Coordinates of C-alpha atoms in Angstrom, one line a residue:
M1 CA 0.0 0.0 0.0
F2 CA 3.0 2.3 0.8
L3 CA 4.4 1.8 -2.9
R4 CA 0.9 2.0 -4.4
N5 CA 0.1 5.3 -2.6
L6 CA 3.4 6.7 -4.3
G7 CA 1.9 5.8 -7.7
F8 CA 3.7 2.5 -8.5
S9 CA 2.2 -0.2 -10.5
N10 CA 1.6 -3.7 -9.2
Y11 CA 4.3 -4.9 -11.6
Y12 CA 7.0 -2.8 -10.0
I13 CA 5.7 -3.4 -6.5
I14 CA 6.1 -7.1 -7.1
K15 CA 9.7 -6.5 -8.6
I16 CA 10.6 -4.2 -5.6
F17 CA 9.3 -6.6 -3.0
D18 CA 11.1 -9.5 -4.7
L19 CA 14.4 -7.6 -4.4
V20 CA 14.3 -6.2 -0.9
G21 CA 11.2 -7.3 0.8
D22 CA 9.8 -5.0 3.6
A23 CA 13.0 -3.0 3.6
A24 CA 11.5 -1.2 0.5
I25 CA 9.6 1.2 2.8
A26 CA 12.7 2.4 4.8
L27 CA 14.9 2.6 1.7
T28 CA 12.3 4.6 -0.2
E29 CA 11.6 7.0 2.7
D30 CA 15.4 7.6 3.1
N31 CA 16.1 8.1 -0.7
P32 CA 13.4 7.2 -3.2
Y33 CA 15.9 7.6 -6.0
W34 CA 17.6 4.3 -5.1
L35 CA 15.0 2.7 -7.3
L36 CA 16.6 4.2 -10.5
E37 CA 19.7 2.3 -9.6
E38 CA 18.0 -1.1 -9.5
F39 CA 15.4 -0.6 -12.1
P40 CA 16.9 1.1 -15.1
H41 CA 13.7 0.9 -17.1
M42 CA 11.8 2.9 -14.5
T43 CA 11.6 6.5 -15.5
F44 CA 13.1 9.4 -13.6
A45 CA 9.7 11.3 -13.8
K46 CA 8.0 8.4 -12.0
V47 CA 10.5 8.2 -9.2
D48 CA 10.6 12.0 -9.0
E49 CA 6.8 12.1 -8.6
A50 CA 7.1 9.7 -5.8
A51 CA 9.8 11.8 -4.1
Q52 CA 7.6 14.8 -4.3
K53 CA 4.8 13.0 -2.5
L54 CA 7.5 12.1 0.2
G55 CA 8.4 15.8 0.6
V56 CA 11.8 15.7 -1.1
E57 CA 13.1 19.2 -1.9
R58 CA 13.6 20.0 -5.6
D59 CA 17.3 21.0 -4.8
S60 CA 17.8 17.9 -2.7
I61 CA 21.4 16.4 -3.1
Y62 CA 19.8 13.0 -3.6
R63 CA 17.7 14.3 -6.5
I64 CA 20.6 16.0 -8.2
R65 CA 22.8 13.0 -7.9
A66 CA 20.1 10.7 -9.2
A67 CA 19.6 13.0 -12.2
I68 CA 23.3 13.2 -13.0
R69 CA 23.6 9.4 -12.8
H70 CA 20.4 9.0 -14.9
G71 CA 21.5 11.6 -17.4
L72 CA 25.0 10.1 -17.8
S73 CA 23.4 6.6 -18.1
G74 CA 21.4 8.0 -21.0
Y75 CA 24.6 8.9 -22.8
V76 CA 26.1 5.5 -22.2
S77 CA 22.9 3.8 -23.4
R78 CA 23.4 5.6 -26.7
G79 CA 26.9 4.2 -26.9
H80 CA 28.9 7.2 -25.6
T81 CA 31.6 6.6 -22.9
F82 CA 31.5 10.3 -21.7
A83 CA 29.5 13.5 -21.8
P84 CA 30.9 17.0 -22.5
A85 CA 30.8 18.4 -18.9
R86 CA 29.6 22.0 -19.7
E87 CA 26.9 20.8 -22.0
F88 CA 25.8 18.0 -19.6
C89 CA 25.5 20.3 -16.6
S90 CA 23.3 22.6 -18.7
Q91 CA 21.2 19.8 -19.7
I92 CA 20.6 18.5 -16.1
G93 CA 20.1 22.0 -14.8
E94 CA 17.4 22.6 -17.4
F95 CA 15.8 19.2 -16.7
L96 CA 15.6 19.9 -13.0
S97 CA 14.8 23.6 -13.2
L98 CA 18.0 24.4 -11.4
N99 CA 21.1 26.4 -12.4
S100 CA 24.1 24.6 -13.9
E101 CA 26.4 25.8 -11.2
Q102 CA 24.4 23.7 -8.7
I103 CA 24.9 20.8 -10.9
K104 CA 28.5 21.3 -11.4
D105 CA 29.1 21.5 -7.7
V106 CA 27.5 18.2 -7.1
L107 CA 29.3 16.7 -10.1
D108 CA 32.7 17.7 -8.7
D109 CA 31.7 16.1 -5.3
M110 CA 30.8 12.9 -7.0
A111 CA 34.1 12.9 -8.9
L112 CA 36.0 13.5 -5.6
E113 CA 34.2 10.4 -4.2
G114 CA 35.2 8.3 -7.2
D115 CA 31.7 7.8 -8.6
L116 CA 32.6 9.8 -11.7
H117 CA 35.7 11.0 -13.3
I118 CA 36.3 14.5 -14.9
T119 CA 39.1 14.9 -17.2
V120 CA 40.1 16.9 -20.4
L121 CA 40.2 15.4 -23.9
E122 CA 41.1 17.5 -27.0
G123 CA 40.8 20.7 -24.9
K124 CA 37.3 20.0 -23.5
E125 CA 36.3 19.1 -20.1
V126 CA 34.3 15.7 -20.1
V127 CA 32.6 13.5 -17.5
Y128 CA 32.7 9.7 -17.4
F129 CA 31.4 7.1 -15.1
Y130 CA 34.7 6.1 -13.3
G131 CA 34.4 2.4 -14.4
L132 CA 34.3 3.5 -18.2
Y133 CA 37.2 5.9 -17.7
K134 CA 39.4 3.3 -16.0
M135 CA 38.4 0.7 -18.7
E136 CA 39.6 3.0 -21.6
C137 CA 42.8 3.6 -19.7
Q138 CA 43.3 -0.1 -19.1
I139 CA 42.7 -1.1 -22.7
V140 CA 45.3 1.5 -24.0
S141 CA 47.8 0.1 -21.3
S142 CA 47.1 -3.4 -22.5
V143 CA 47.4 -2.6 -26.1
I144 CA 50.8 -0.8 -25.4
A145 CA 52.0 -3.9 -23.4
L146 CA 51.0 -6.2 -26.3
M147 CA 52.8 -4.1 -28.8
D148 CA 56.0 -4.1 -26.7
K149 CA 56.1 -7.9 -26.4
T150 CA 57.3 -10.4 -29.1
P151 CA 54.8 -13.1 -29.8
K152 CA 55.8 -16.8 -29.8
P153 CA 57.7 -17.5 -33.0
I154 CA 56.1 -19.9 -35.6
G155 CA 59.0 -20.4 -38.0
A156 CA 61.8 -18.5 -39.9
D157 CA 60.6 -18.6 -43.5
M158 CA 57.0 -17.1 -43.2
N159 CA 56.4 -17.1 -47.1
A160 CA 57.2 -20.9 -47.2
I161 CA 54.9 -21.5 -44.2
I162 CA 52.0 -19.7 -45.9
L163 CA 52.5 -21.5 -49.2
R164 CA 52.5 -24.8 -47.3
A165 CA 49.2 -23.9 -45.7
E166 CA 47.6 -22.9 -49.1
R167 CA 48.8 -26.3 -50.5
D168 CA 47.4 -28.4 -47.6
S169 CA 44.1 -26.4 -47.8
N170 CA 43.9 -26.5 -51.6
I171 CA 43.5 -22.8 -51.8
T172 CA 45.3 -19.9 -53.5
L173 CA 45.5 -16.7 -51.6
S174 CA 45.7 -13.4 -53.4
E175 CA 48.8 -11.3 -52.6
K176 CA 46.7 -9.0 -50.3
Q177 CA 45.5 -12.0 -48.4
R178 CA 48.9 -13.5 -48.0
R179 CA 50.1 -10.1 -46.7
A180 CA 47.3 -10.0 -44.1
V181 CA 48.2 -13.5 -43.0
R182 CA 51.9 -12.7 -42.8
D183 CA 51.5 -9.5 -40.9
S184 CA 49.0 -10.9 -38.5
L185 CA 51.4 -13.6 -37.6
N186 CA 54.3 -11.2 -37.2
Q187 CA 52.3 -8.8 -34.9
S188 CA 51.3 -9.3 -31.3
I189 CA 48.0 -7.4 -32.0
S190 CA 46.5 -6.9 -35.4
I191 CA 43.1 -6.2 -37.2
I192 CA 41.8 -7.7 -40.4
T193 CA 38.8 -5.8 -41.6
G194 CA 36.7 -6.0 -44.8
G195 CA 33.1 -6.3 -46.3
P196 CA 31.4 -9.7 -47.3
G197 CA 33.2 -11.7 -50.0
T198 CA 36.6 -10.2 -49.3
G199 CA 38.1 -13.4 -47.9
K200 CA 38.1 -12.8 -44.1
T201 CA 37.0 -16.4 -43.4
T202 CA 39.6 -17.9 -45.6
I203 CA 42.3 -15.8 -43.8
I204 CA 41.0 -16.9 -40.4
N205 CA 41.1 -20.6 -41.5
T206 CA 44.6 -20.1 -42.8
L207 CA 45.8 -18.5 -39.7
I208 CA 44.4 -21.2 -37.5
R209 CA 46.0 -23.9 -39.6
I210 CA 49.4 -22.2 -39.6
M211 CA 49.5 -21.4 -35.9
E212 CA 48.2 -24.8 -34.8
A213 CA 50.8 -26.5 -37.1
G214 CA 53.4 -24.4 -35.4
G215 CA 52.4 -25.8 -32.1
L216 CA 50.4 -22.8 -30.8
N217 CA 47.3 -23.2 -28.7
V218 CA 44.7 -21.1 -30.6
A219 CA 41.3 -19.9 -29.2
V220 CA 38.5 -18.5 -31.6
A221 CA 35.6 -16.6 -30.2
A222 CA 32.9 -14.0 -31.2
P223 CA 30.7 -11.7 -29.2
T224 CA 27.5 -13.7 -29.9
G225 CA 26.5 -17.4 -29.8
R226 CA 25.1 -17.2 -33.4
A227 CA 28.5 -15.6 -34.6
A228 CA 30.5 -18.1 -32.8
K229 CA 28.4 -21.1 -34.2
R230 CA 29.0 -19.6 -37.7
I231 CA 32.7 -19.6 -37.3
S232 CA 32.6 -23.2 -36.1
E233 CA 30.8 -24.2 -39.2
T234 CA 33.1 -22.2 -41.6
S235 CA 36.4 -23.2 -40.1
G236 CA 35.9 -26.5 -38.5
K237 CA 37.5 -25.2 -35.4
H238 CA 35.3 -25.0 -32.2
A239 CA 34.5 -21.4 -31.4
M240 CA 32.9 -19.9 -28.4
T241 CA 31.4 -16.7 -27.2
V242 CA 33.9 -14.2 -25.7
H243 CA 31.9 -14.5 -22.3
R244 CA 32.5 -18.3 -22.4
L245 CA 36.2 -17.9 -23.4
L246 CA 36.7 -15.5 -20.3
D247 CA 34.9 -17.9 -17.8
Y248 CA 32.0 -15.6 -17.0
Y249 CA 30.4 -16.8 -13.7
Y250 CA 28.5 -15.6 -10.8
D251 CA 30.7 -14.8 -7.7
E252 CA 28.6 -15.8 -4.7
E253 CA 30.9 -14.0 -2.3
A254 CA 30.8 -10.7 -4.2
R255 CA 27.1 -11.4 -5.2
Q256 CA 27.8 -10.3 -8.8
M257 CA 28.9 -11.6 -12.1
A258 CA 32.8 -11.8 -12.7
F259 CA 35.3 -13.0 -15.3
G260 CA 37.3 -16.1 -14.2
R261 CA 40.1 -15.1 -16.5
N262 CA 42.0 -12.1 -15.7
K263 CA 45.5 -10.8 -14.9
E264 CA 45.8 -13.2 -12.0
H265 CA 44.4 -16.2 -14.0
P266 CA 45.2 -15.3 -17.6
L267 CA 44.1 -17.4 -20.7
E268 CA 46.3 -20.3 -21.6
Y269 CA 46.2 -19.6 -25.3
D270 CA 49.2 -18.5 -27.4
A271 CA 46.8 -16.8 -29.8
V272 CA 43.3 -15.5 -29.6
I273 CA 41.1 -14.6 -32.7
I274 CA 38.0 -12.6 -32.2
D275 CA 35.6 -12.5 -35.1
E276 CA 32.7 -9.9 -35.6
A277 CA 34.9 -7.6 -33.4
S278 CA 32.9 -4.5 -34.4
M279 CA 30.3 -5.9 -31.8
M280 CA 32.9 -5.7 -28.9
D281 CA 32.0 -3.0 -26.6
L282 CA 34.5 -1.2 -24.2
M283 CA 33.8 -3.3 -21.1
L284 CA 34.0 -6.7 -22.8
T285 CA 37.2 -5.6 -24.7
G286 CA 38.7 -4.4 -21.4
A287 CA 37.9 -7.8 -19.9
L288 CA 39.6 -9.6 -22.8
C289 CA 42.7 -7.5 -22.7
R290 CA 43.1 -8.1 -18.9
A291 CA 42.9 -12.0 -19.6
L292 CA 45.7 -12.2 -22.2
R293 CA 49.2 -13.4 -21.4
D294 CA 52.0 -11.0 -22.4
D295 CA 53.2 -13.3 -25.2
C296 CA 49.8 -13.9 -26.7
R297 CA 48.8 -12.9 -30.2
L298 CA 45.4 -11.0 -30.5
I299 CA 43.9 -10.9 -33.9
L300 CA 40.6 -9.0 -34.4
T301 CA 38.5 -9.6 -37.5
G302 CA 35.3 -7.8 -38.6
D303 CA 33.7 -5.3 -40.8
A304 CA 34.4 -1.7 -39.6
N305 CA 31.5 -0.4 -41.8
Q306 CA 28.8 -2.1 -39.9
L307 CA 27.0 -0.5 -37.0
P308 CA 29.1 -0.2 -33.8
S309 CA 28.5 -2.2 -30.7
V310 CA 25.2 -2.2 -28.7
G311 CA 27.2 -1.3 -25.6
A312 CA 29.2 1.9 -25.0
G313 CA 32.3 2.5 -27.1
N314 CA 33.4 2.2 -30.7
V315 CA 36.3 0.0 -30.1
L316 CA 37.1 -1.6 -33.6
G317 CA 36.6 1.8 -35.2
D318 CA 38.8 3.5 -32.7
F319 CA 41.5 0.9 -33.0
I320 CA 41.5 1.3 -36.8
D321 CA 41.3 5.1 -36.9
S322 CA 44.1 5.6 -34.3
G323 CA 46.6 4.3 -36.7
Y324 CA 48.4 2.6 -33.8
I325 CA 47.4 -0.9 -34.4
F326 CA 48.4 -2.8 -37.5
T327 CA 45.4 -3.2 -39.8
S328 CA 44.8 -5.2 -43.0
M329 CA 42.1 -3.6 -45.1
L330 CA 40.5 -6.2 -47.5
T331 CA 38.6 -4.6 -50.5
E332 CA 38.9 -7.2 -53.3
I333 CA 35.7 -9.2 -53.9
F334 CA 36.5 -12.7 -54.9
R335 CA 35.0 -14.5 -58.0
Q336 CA 32.5 -16.7 -56.1
A337 CA 31.3 -13.8 -54.1
Q338 CA 30.8 -11.7 -57.3
E339 CA 28.0 -14.0 -58.2
S340 CA 26.0 -12.9 -55.2
N341 CA 24.0 -9.7 -55.7
I342 CA 23.9 -9.4 -52.0
V343 CA 27.7 -9.1 -51.8
V344 CA 28.0 -6.9 -54.8
N345 CA 25.2 -4.6 -53.6
S346 CA 26.6 -4.3 -50.1
H347 CA 29.8 -3.0 -51.6
R348 CA 27.9 -0.7 -53.8
I349 CA 26.1 0.6 -50.8
N350 CA 29.3 1.0 -48.9
R351 CA 30.7 3.1 -51.8
G352 CA 27.7 5.3 -51.8
E353 CA 26.2 3.7 -55.0
Y354 CA 22.5 2.5 -55.4
P355 CA 21.9 -1.3 -55.4
E356 CA 20.7 -3.1 -58.5
F357 CA 17.8 -5.5 -57.9
G358 CA 17.6 -9.0 -59.2
E359 CA 16.9 -12.5 -58.3
D360 CA 18.5 -12.7 -54.9
F361 CA 18.2 -8.9 -54.2
V362 CA 14.5 -8.2 -54.7
L363 CA 12.4 -5.0 -54.5
V364 CA 8.8 -5.4 -53.9
P365 CA 7.3 -1.9 -54.6
Q366 CA 4.7 -0.6 -52.1
D367 CA 3.9 2.9 -51.1
K368 CA 1.8 3.2 -47.9
Q369 CA 3.1 1.6 -44.6
A370 CA 0.0 -0.3 -44.0
E371 CA 0.5 -2.0 -47.4
I372 CA 4.1 -2.6 -46.7
L373 CA 3.2 -4.3 -43.4
K374 CA 0.7 -6.5 -45.1
T375 CA 3.0 -7.4 -48.0
I376 CA 5.9 -8.3 -45.5
V377 CA 3.6 -10.6 -43.6
N378 CA 2.4 -12.3 -46.8
I379 CA 5.9 -12.8 -48.1
A380 CA 7.4 -14.1 -44.7
S381 CA 4.6 -16.6 -44.1
K382 CA 5.5 -18.4 -47.4
Y383 CA 8.9 -19.4 -45.8
D384 CA 9.8 -21.7 -43.0
L385 CA 10.3 -19.7 -39.9
N386 CA 13.9 -20.9 -39.5
Q387 CA 14.6 -19.5 -42.9
V388 CA 13.4 -16.0 -42.7
Q389 CA 14.1 -12.8 -40.5
V390 CA 12.4 -9.5 -40.8
L391 CA 14.8 -6.6 -40.0
T392 CA 13.7 -3.0 -39.4
P393 CA 15.4 0.2 -38.5
V394 CA 12.9 1.1 -35.7
K395 CA 11.1 -0.3 -32.8
K396 CA 8.0 1.8 -32.7
G397 CA 5.4 2.7 -35.3
I398 CA 3.6 0.6 -38.0
L399 CA 6.8 -0.8 -39.4
G400 CA 8.6 -1.0 -36.0
S401 CA 9.5 -4.4 -34.6
E402 CA 6.8 -4.4 -31.9
N403 CA 4.0 -4.0 -34.4
L404 CA 5.5 -6.2 -37.0
N405 CA 5.9 -9.0 -34.4
T406 CA 2.2 -8.7 -33.6
Y407 CA 1.2 -9.5 -37.1
L408 CA 4.0 -12.0 -37.8
Q409 CA 3.1 -14.0 -34.7
Q410 CA -0.5 -14.2 -36.0
A411 CA 1.0 -15.7 -39.3
F412 CA 3.5 -18.1 -37.9
N413 CA 2.0 -19.0 -34.5
P414 CA -1.7 -18.0 -34.2
H415 CA -3.9 -18.6 -31.2
A416 CA -5.2 -22.2 -30.9
E417 CA -7.3 -23.9 -28.3
D418 CA -4.8 -26.6 -27.6
K419 CA -1.9 -24.2 -27.3
E420 CA -0.8 -22.6 -24.0
E421 CA -0.3 -18.9 -23.9
L422 CA 0.4 -16.3 -21.4
N423 CA -0.5 -12.5 -21.4
F424 CA 2.1 -10.0 -20.3
G425 CA 0.8 -6.4 -20.8
S426 CA 0.0 -6.0 -24.5
K427 CA 2.3 -9.1 -25.3
V428 CA 1.1 -12.6 -25.8
F429 CA 3.7 -15.5 -25.6
R430 CA 2.8 -18.9 -27.0
T431 CA 4.6 -22.2 -27.2
G432 CA 6.7 -22.1 -30.4
D433 CA 7.2 -18.3 -30.4
R434 CA 10.6 -17.0 -31.4
V435 CA 11.9 -14.7 -28.7
M436 CA 14.8 -12.5 -27.9
Q437 CA 16.5 -11.4 -24.6
I438 CA 16.6 -7.7 -24.6
K439 CA 18.9 -6.9 -21.6
N440 CA 21.9 -8.4 -20.0
N441 CA 20.9 -10.6 -17.2
Y442 CA 24.0 -11.9 -15.5
K443 CA 22.2 -13.9 -12.8
L444 CA 19.7 -15.8 -14.9
E445 CA 20.2 -19.4 -14.5
Y446 CA 20.3 -21.8 -17.4
K447 CA 20.5 -25.6 -17.9
R448 CA 22.1 -27.6 -20.5
P449 CA 21.4 -31.2 -21.6
D450 CA 25.1 -32.1 -21.2
G451 CA 24.8 -30.8 -17.5
K452 CA 27.0 -27.7 -18.0
D453 CA 24.7 -25.4 -16.2
G454 CA 25.6 -21.8 -15.5
R455 CA 24.2 -18.2 -15.4
G456 CA 23.9 -15.3 -17.8
I457 CA 21.7 -14.7 -20.8
F458 CA 22.7 -11.6 -22.8
N459 CA 21.1 -8.9 -24.8
G460 CA 20.4 -10.0 -28.4
E461 CA 20.3 -13.8 -27.8
T462 CA 17.4 -15.6 -29.5
G463 CA 15.5 -18.7 -28.7
V464 CA 12.2 -20.6 -28.8
V465 CA 9.3 -20.8 -26.2
K466 CA 9.3 -24.5 -25.4
A467 CA 6.7 -24.4 -22.6
V468 CA 4.1 -22.0 -21.2
H469 CA 3.2 -22.6 -17.6
S470 CA -0.2 -20.7 -17.4
E471 CA -0.9 -21.6 -13.6
E472 CA 2.7 -20.7 -12.3
K473 CA 2.7 -17.8 -14.8
K474 CA 6.2 -18.6 -16.3
L475 CA 7.9 -19.6 -19.6
T476 CA 10.6 -22.0 -20.5
V477 CA 12.7 -20.8 -23.4
C478 CA 15.5 -22.9 -25.2
F479 CA 18.1 -20.6 -26.7
D480 CA 20.0 -21.2 -29.8
D481 CA 22.9 -23.1 -28.2
E482 CA 20.7 -25.5 -26.1
R483 CA 20.5 -23.5 -22.9
W484 CA 17.1 -23.9 -21.2
V485 CA 15.9 -21.0 -19.1
E486 CA 12.8 -20.5 -16.9
Y487 CA 11.3 -17.0 -16.9
P488 CA 9.0 -16.1 -13.9
Y489 CA 6.4 -13.6 -14.6
I490 CA 8.2 -10.5 -13.2
Q491 CA 11.1 -11.2 -15.6
L492 CA 9.0 -11.3 -18.8
D493 CA 10.0 -7.7 -19.5
E494 CA 13.4 -9.1 -20.4
I495 CA 12.2 -10.9 -23.6
E496 CA 10.2 -9.9 -26.5
L497 CA 9.0 -11.6 -29.7
A498 CA 11.7 -11.9 -32.4
Y499 CA 10.0 -12.6 -35.7
A500 CA 11.0 -9.1 -36.5
V501 CA 14.1 -7.4 -34.8
T502 CA 15.8 -4.1 -35.3
V503 CA 18.9 -4.0 -37.4
H504 CA 20.9 -3.2 -34.3
K505 CA 19.8 -6.4 -32.6
S506 CA 20.6 -8.5 -35.6
Q507 CA 24.4 -7.8 -35.5
G508 CA 26.5 -10.8 -35.5
S509 CA 23.8 -13.0 -37.1
E510 CA 23.1 -14.3 -40.7
F511 CA 19.9 -15.6 -42.0
P512 CA 19.0 -17.3 -45.3
I513 CA 16.2 -14.8 -46.1
V514 CA 16.1 -11.3 -44.9
I515 CA 13.1 -9.0 -45.4
I516 CA 13.4 -5.3 -44.9
P517 CA 10.7 -2.6 -44.9
M518 CA 11.5 0.5 -46.8
S519 CA 9.7 3.7 -46.0
W520 CA 10.3 7.0 -44.3
F521 CA 12.4 6.5 -41.1
P522 CA 14.0 9.2 -38.9
P523 CA 17.2 10.4 -40.5
A524 CA 19.3 9.6 -37.4
L525 CA 18.5 5.9 -38.1
A526 CA 18.0 5.8 -41.8
T527 CA 21.8 5.8 -42.5
R528 CA 24.1 4.0 -44.9
N529 CA 25.8 1.9 -42.3
L530 CA 22.4 0.7 -41.0
I531 CA 21.1 -0.4 -44.3
Y532 CA 24.6 -1.9 -45.1
T533 CA 24.4 -3.9 -41.8
A534 CA 20.9 -5.0 -42.6
V535 CA 21.7 -6.2 -46.2
T536 CA 24.8 -8.0 -45.1
R537 CA 22.7 -10.2 -42.6
G538 CA 21.2 -12.1 -45.7
K539 CA 23.0 -15.1 -47.0
E540 CA 20.7 -16.3 -49.9
K541 CA 18.1 -13.6 -50.5
V542 CA 17.3 -10.0 -49.5
I543 CA 13.8 -8.8 -50.0
V544 CA 13.1 -5.1 -49.8
V545 CA 9.4 -4.0 -49.4
G546 CA 8.6 -0.4 -50.1
K547 CA 9.9 2.5 -52.2
Q548 CA 13.3 2.6 -53.8
E549 CA 13.8 6.3 -53.3
Y550 CA 13.9 5.7 -49.5
F551 CA 16.5 2.9 -49.9
N552 CA 18.6 5.3 -52.1
A553 CA 18.2 8.2 -49.4
M554 CA 19.6 5.7 -46.9
V555 CA 22.6 5.0 -49.1
E556 CA 23.2 8.9 -49.4
N557 CA 22.9 9.5 -45.7
V558 CA 26.4 9.2 -44.2
Q559 CA 25.6 11.1 -41.0
I560 CA 26.8 8.3 -38.8
G561 CA 26.0 9.2 -35.2
K562 CA 29.6 10.1 -33.7
R563 CA 30.2 8.4 -30.4
N564 CA 31.9 10.2 -27.6
S565 CA 34.9 8.0 -26.9
G566 CA 38.4 8.7 -25.7
L567 CA 40.0 5.4 -27.0
K568 CA 41.1 6.7 -30.4
C569 CA 42.4 10.0 -28.9
R570 CA 44.5 8.2 -26.1
L571 CA 45.9 5.7 -28.7
Q572 CA 46.7 8.6 -31.2
G573 CA 48.5 10.4 -28.3
I574 CA 50.9 7.4 -27.9
Y575 CA 51.2 6.9 -31.8
N576 CA 52.0 10.6 -32.3
S577 CA 54.6 10.7 -29.6
I578 CA 56.3 7.7 -31.2
T579 CA 56.2 9.0 -34.7
I580 CA 57.3 12.5 -34.0

């Protein structure tokens, strides 16, 4: 009743009680803004309204601190690692109807206490969460340490070693591919980047063959389970997620997730290859760097022209743009790839040229959004669910993932008397639904058929609802890599239907058939790198439903949202001091 009188819904009352029990009253009376720390999806306005009912002053330190954390979290959720201090203080002051000097005073106190960090980058004062600042600095230190070490030798005559690997694999590398292999073997840290069809997979396979033949213990990993599975299929080498590689586990003593592999317990590999490295955010990259031995090779491969990571940072782009880390840029499309309109068109898009539509790259003209929606559902329903994925730039609106999922669910998995279902707000979950985890949950337990149980389901992972338990109000979901998870009712906000997903959520995945709605979308989203990322998710066919002029406009729109990140700047500082 206490929480309900403050305006909270039953849903949040249950979640709050589940977390802290009766202590909720004392905690909330003392400082209602604690709720924002524990429930990131709760709006500041809702908690602020409760605070006013409890008599909290508008210039309360609790209120200002909460607004600062909430505002900075907003920057981080958009991919930034820091905020410009002056602009940020002005924004928070306007938001709270207070002057920016008051905000700056509290900001300085929080920095003195170690919660935040204020520093100067390129002549401007900026503010970080301390953890992100520390991680940027640690990554730079790790990169420098790797560059200073000589990796384990493989052999004296590198050219002969590469030619032998070509002969054993019955392949012929181009000169540029040979150079990429040679340089990656000679460097302690290197990057191989290129679009589809440029031979990244061939190079990865060659590197694995050479290093293992030379007696090196090699690990291959990717940020997502789907990406790791794809590498395993194309290389024949077992690949795992980066989290699995780093022994991610729940620390009972600290009551939080931790990486079992770190400076004290480094990885035992002589070389680590990370594919789809554009998806690596700052925190995961930092954890990886901390776990590498000093004599380990680190090889990052990926497509720098795709969307950056969902989490904060622009690691691969910053690494490449800094000029400090050796990078092989692959641009040549090989003969077999030239037969795919998907590959050819993706390179056209990347060069700012319009695509050419044909058999495997299809345009289905439609004008109005309602007709586009109807056409997408009709086309998708003709395919097996495992073959097709709808990708859209947006979450909301007629052509947003939420609305598309409502209609696609009716087509693929309609209501039936003999099928269990569970309502959760406006969503309905049924046995057989394709679903996606939409936030990192490090504590969520999973079970495996092989008995290797554990914790942690991550943002973007997909699975299928295997059972709906109506009476207990819970779901059982099986994720792609055979992890079985039970979701109680209060955690159903962590999953959503995934017949359609946003392009951002599709990173690291490939699908036989991709369907993309093409209408007017906000210019900040309707960008070249977004449509490039969407197109390159398709393996066999890409179907665009809508107007070609909007597609062309996306190709022309190169205003990639610049992320605030200090990584490139810090690495360039090292690089410039060396080259001067």
